[in-house]
Amino acid sequence: MKILANDGISDLGKRLLEEAGHIVSTDKVAQEELANAVNTQNFDAVLVRSATTVRKEVIDACPGLRLIGRGGVGMDNIDVAYAREKGLTVINTPASSSQSVAELVMGQLFSISRFLHDSFKNMSTGDFSTLKKNYAKGVELRGKTIGIIGFGRIGQAVAKMALGLGMKVIAAEKFVNEATIRVDFYNGQFINVDIITEPLEDVFKHSDFITLHVP
């Protein structure tokens, strides 16, 4: 298979594909030239991240295209249903970013609960007595309730970290009523925690912090 990785690909990913017998090009093609490049260079597959879009017009213009891959979770930049109607395979990497996103969420939680971003910006004023007064009212995350709206892979990854901090976790998820998540530790030990979902309105009422993980 001849593959255009138009938004780049890791060296490891490229090597694994080539070792499997595929030809991989990482030469960036402008969006308006995408269909022409696929046709003239006989690409069977296009791999994108978030920069390149693969819409109906491109799909219609590329009869030889067999596969569209998204290096990430969301596929808003691909006309997925239409592509599949036309017989193309459309894939993504749904678990690839869960840990990274969850860590970013926790970083933001620490920042907003301790005013870290705002205090850092204002530290250059040198008025430390005022700074201390303004930013001394930070709160501990332990014992607080985090409401997770959307309890898929990323939401559950956030829940595991929040549980490790001693937070109470509640969730809103229209597809499941309860979920058992496994929290793993560095030494091979783990615990299973049951999370029962609540109506969205109750999550808003009962949470100290809200994090959204929905399309």
Coordinates of C-alpha atoms in Angstrom, one line a residue:
M1 CA 0.0 0.0 0.0
K2 CA 1.3 3.5 -0.8
I3 CA 0.6 5.9 2.0
L4 CA 0.6 9.7 2.3
A5 CA 1.2 10.8 5.9
N6 CA 0.3 14.4 5.1
D7 CA 0.5 15.8 8.7
G8 CA 3.6 13.9 9.6
I9 CA 4.2 10.6 11.4
S10 CA 6.7 9.5 14.1
D11 CA 9.9 7.8 12.9
L12 CA 8.8 4.7 14.7
G13 CA 5.4 4.7 13.0
K14 CA 6.9 5.2 9.6
R15 CA 9.5 2.4 10.2
L16 CA 6.8 -0.1 11.3
L17 CA 4.7 0.6 8.2
E18 CA 7.7 0.3 5.9
E19 CA 8.8 -2.9 7.6
A20 CA 5.3 -4.2 6.9
G21 CA 5.9 -3.6 3.2
H22 CA 4.2 -0.3 2.8
I23 CA 5.6 2.8 1.1
V24 CA 5.2 5.9 3.2
S25 CA 5.6 9.5 2.0
T26 CA 5.8 12.4 4.5
D27 CA 6.1 15.2 1.9
K28 CA 3.5 17.8 2.9
V29 CA 0.8 18.4 0.3
A30 CA -1.2 21.6 0.4
Q31 CA -4.9 21.1 1.1
E32 CA -6.0 22.4 -2.3
E33 CA -3.5 19.9 -4.0
L34 CA -4.5 16.9 -1.9
A35 CA -6.8 15.2 -4.5
N36 CA -4.4 15.8 -7.3
A37 CA -1.4 14.4 -5.3
V38 CA -3.4 11.3 -4.4
N39 CA -4.3 10.6 -8.0
T40 CA -1.1 11.4 -9.7
Q41 CA 1.1 9.6 -7.2
N42 CA -1.3 6.7 -6.8
F43 CA -1.7 6.8 -3.0
D44 CA -3.9 4.1 -1.6
A45 CA -4.2 5.7 1.9
V46 CA -4.0 9.1 3.4
L47 CA -3.1 9.6 7.1
V48 CA -3.9 12.9 8.7
R49 CA -3.9 14.5 12.1
S50 CA -5.8 17.8 12.5
A51 CA -4.4 20.1 9.8
T52 CA -5.6 18.2 6.7
T53 CA -9.2 17.7 5.9
V54 CA -10.6 14.8 3.8
R55 CA -14.1 16.0 2.8
K56 CA -16.6 14.7 0.3
E57 CA -15.0 16.6 -2.6
V58 CA -11.6 14.9 -2.0
I59 CA -13.3 11.5 -1.6
D60 CA -15.2 11.9 -4.8
A61 CA -12.1 13.1 -6.7
C62 CA -10.0 10.1 -5.6
P63 CA -11.5 6.8 -6.8
G64 CA -8.4 4.9 -6.0
L65 CA -8.3 5.9 -2.4
R66 CA -8.9 2.9 -0.1
L67 CA -8.2 4.1 3.5
I68 CA -8.2 7.3 5.5
G69 CA -6.5 7.3 8.9
R70 CA -6.6 9.9 11.6
G71 CA -3.7 10.1 14.1
G72 CA -5.8 11.1 17.0
V73 CA -9.3 10.7 18.5
G74 CA -11.7 13.1 16.9
M75 CA -12.5 12.8 13.2
D76 CA -14.3 16.1 12.7
N77 CA -11.9 16.8 9.8
I78 CA -13.0 13.7 7.8
D79 CA -16.4 13.0 6.3
V80 CA -16.5 9.6 7.9
A81 CA -20.0 8.4 7.1
Y82 CA -19.7 9.5 3.5
A83 CA -16.3 7.8 3.1
R84 CA -17.6 4.5 4.5
E85 CA -20.7 4.7 2.2
K86 CA -18.2 4.8 -0.6
G87 CA -16.4 1.7 0.6
L88 CA -13.4 3.4 2.2
T89 CA -11.9 2.2 5.5
V90 CA -11.7 5.0 8.0
I91 CA -9.7 4.5 11.2
N92 CA -8.4 6.5 14.1
T93 CA -6.3 5.9 17.2
P94 CA -8.9 6.3 20.0
A95 CA -6.6 5.5 23.0
S96 CA -3.5 7.3 21.8
S97 CA -3.9 10.6 23.7
S98 CA -5.9 9.6 26.7
Q99 CA -3.0 9.8 29.2
S100 CA -1.7 13.0 27.8
V101 CA -5.1 14.8 27.9
A102 CA -5.8 13.5 31.4
E103 CA -2.4 14.9 32.6
L104 CA -3.2 18.2 31.0
V105 CA -6.6 18.3 32.8
M106 CA -4.9 17.7 36.1
G107 CA -2.3 20.4 35.4
Q108 CA -5.2 22.8 34.8
L109 CA -6.9 21.7 38.0
F110 CA -3.8 22.4 40.0
S111 CA -3.4 25.8 38.2
I112 CA -6.9 27.1 38.8
S113 CA -7.1 25.8 42.4
R114 CA -3.8 27.6 43.3
F115 CA -4.0 30.6 40.9
L116 CA -0.7 29.5 39.4
H117 CA -1.1 31.1 36.0
D118 CA -2.4 34.4 37.2
S119 CA 0.1 34.7 40.0
F120 CA 3.0 33.9 37.7
K121 CA 1.9 36.7 35.3
N122 CA 1.7 39.2 38.2
M123 CA 4.9 38.2 40.0
S124 CA 7.0 40.7 38.0
T125 CA 5.2 43.6 39.7
G126 CA 7.3 42.9 42.8
D127 CA 4.4 43.7 45.1
F128 CA 4.7 40.5 47.0
S129 CA 2.5 41.5 50.0
T130 CA -0.4 42.1 47.6
L131 CA 0.4 38.9 45.8
K132 CA 0.4 36.9 49.0
K133 CA -3.0 38.4 50.0
N134 CA -4.6 37.8 46.6
Y135 CA -3.3 34.2 46.1
A136 CA -3.4 32.8 49.6
K137 CA -6.9 31.3 49.2
G138 CA -6.0 28.3 47.1
V139 CA -7.9 25.1 47.8
E140 CA -6.8 21.5 48.2
L141 CA -8.1 19.1 45.5
R142 CA -8.3 16.3 48.0
G143 CA -11.9 15.9 49.2
K144 CA -13.3 17.9 46.4
T145 CA -15.7 16.5 43.8
I146 CA -14.9 16.4 40.2
G147 CA -17.7 16.0 37.7
I148 CA -16.6 14.3 34.5
I149 CA -19.0 14.8 31.6
G150 CA -18.3 12.1 29.0
F151 CA -16.9 9.0 30.6
G152 CA -15.1 7.4 27.7
R153 CA -11.4 6.6 27.6
I154 CA -10.2 10.1 28.4
G155 CA -12.9 10.7 31.1
Q156 CA -11.9 7.5 32.8
A157 CA -8.2 8.4 32.6
V158 CA -9.0 11.6 34.3
A159 CA -11.0 9.7 36.9
K160 CA -8.0 7.5 37.8
M161 CA -5.8 10.5 38.4
A162 CA -8.5 12.3 40.4
L163 CA -9.0 9.2 42.6
G164 CA -5.3 9.1 43.3
L165 CA -5.5 12.7 44.6
G166 CA -8.4 11.7 46.9
M167 CA -11.1 13.4 45.0
K168 CA -14.7 12.2 44.7
V169 CA -15.5 11.3 41.1
I170 CA -19.0 11.6 39.6
A171 CA -19.8 11.3 35.9
A172 CA -22.4 11.9 33.4
E173 CA -22.5 9.5 30.4
K174 CA -25.5 8.8 28.3
F175 CA -24.3 5.5 27.1
V176 CA -23.5 3.8 30.4
N177 CA -25.1 3.8 33.9
E178 CA -22.0 2.6 35.8
A179 CA -18.4 1.7 35.1
T180 CA -15.7 -0.1 37.0
I181 CA -12.3 1.4 36.4
R182 CA -9.0 -0.1 37.3
V183 CA -6.4 2.2 38.9
D184 CA -2.9 0.7 38.4
F185 CA 0.1 1.6 40.5
Y186 CA 3.8 1.5 39.7
N187 CA 4.5 -1.7 41.5
G188 CA 1.8 -3.9 39.8
Q189 CA -0.8 -3.4 42.5
F190 CA -4.2 -2.0 41.5
I191 CA -7.7 -1.3 42.8
N192 CA -11.0 -1.4 41.1
V193 CA -13.4 1.5 41.7
D194 CA -17.1 1.5 40.7
I195 CA -18.3 4.8 39.3
I196 CA -22.0 5.3 39.0
T197 CA -23.1 8.0 36.6
E198 CA -25.6 10.7 37.4
P199 CA -28.0 12.9 35.4
L200 CA -26.2 15.9 34.0
E201 CA -28.1 18.3 36.1
D202 CA -27.0 16.5 39.3
V203 CA -23.4 16.5 38.2
F204 CA -23.6 20.3 37.8
K205 CA -25.1 20.6 41.3
H206 CA -22.7 18.4 43.1
S207 CA -19.3 19.2 41.6
D208 CA -16.6 21.5 42.7
F209 CA -14.9 21.2 39.3
I210 CA -16.3 20.2 35.9
T211 CA -14.3 18.6 33.0
L212 CA -15.8 18.0 29.6
H213 CA -14.8 15.1 27.4
V214 CA -17.4 14.9 24.7
P215 CA -17.3 15.4 20.9

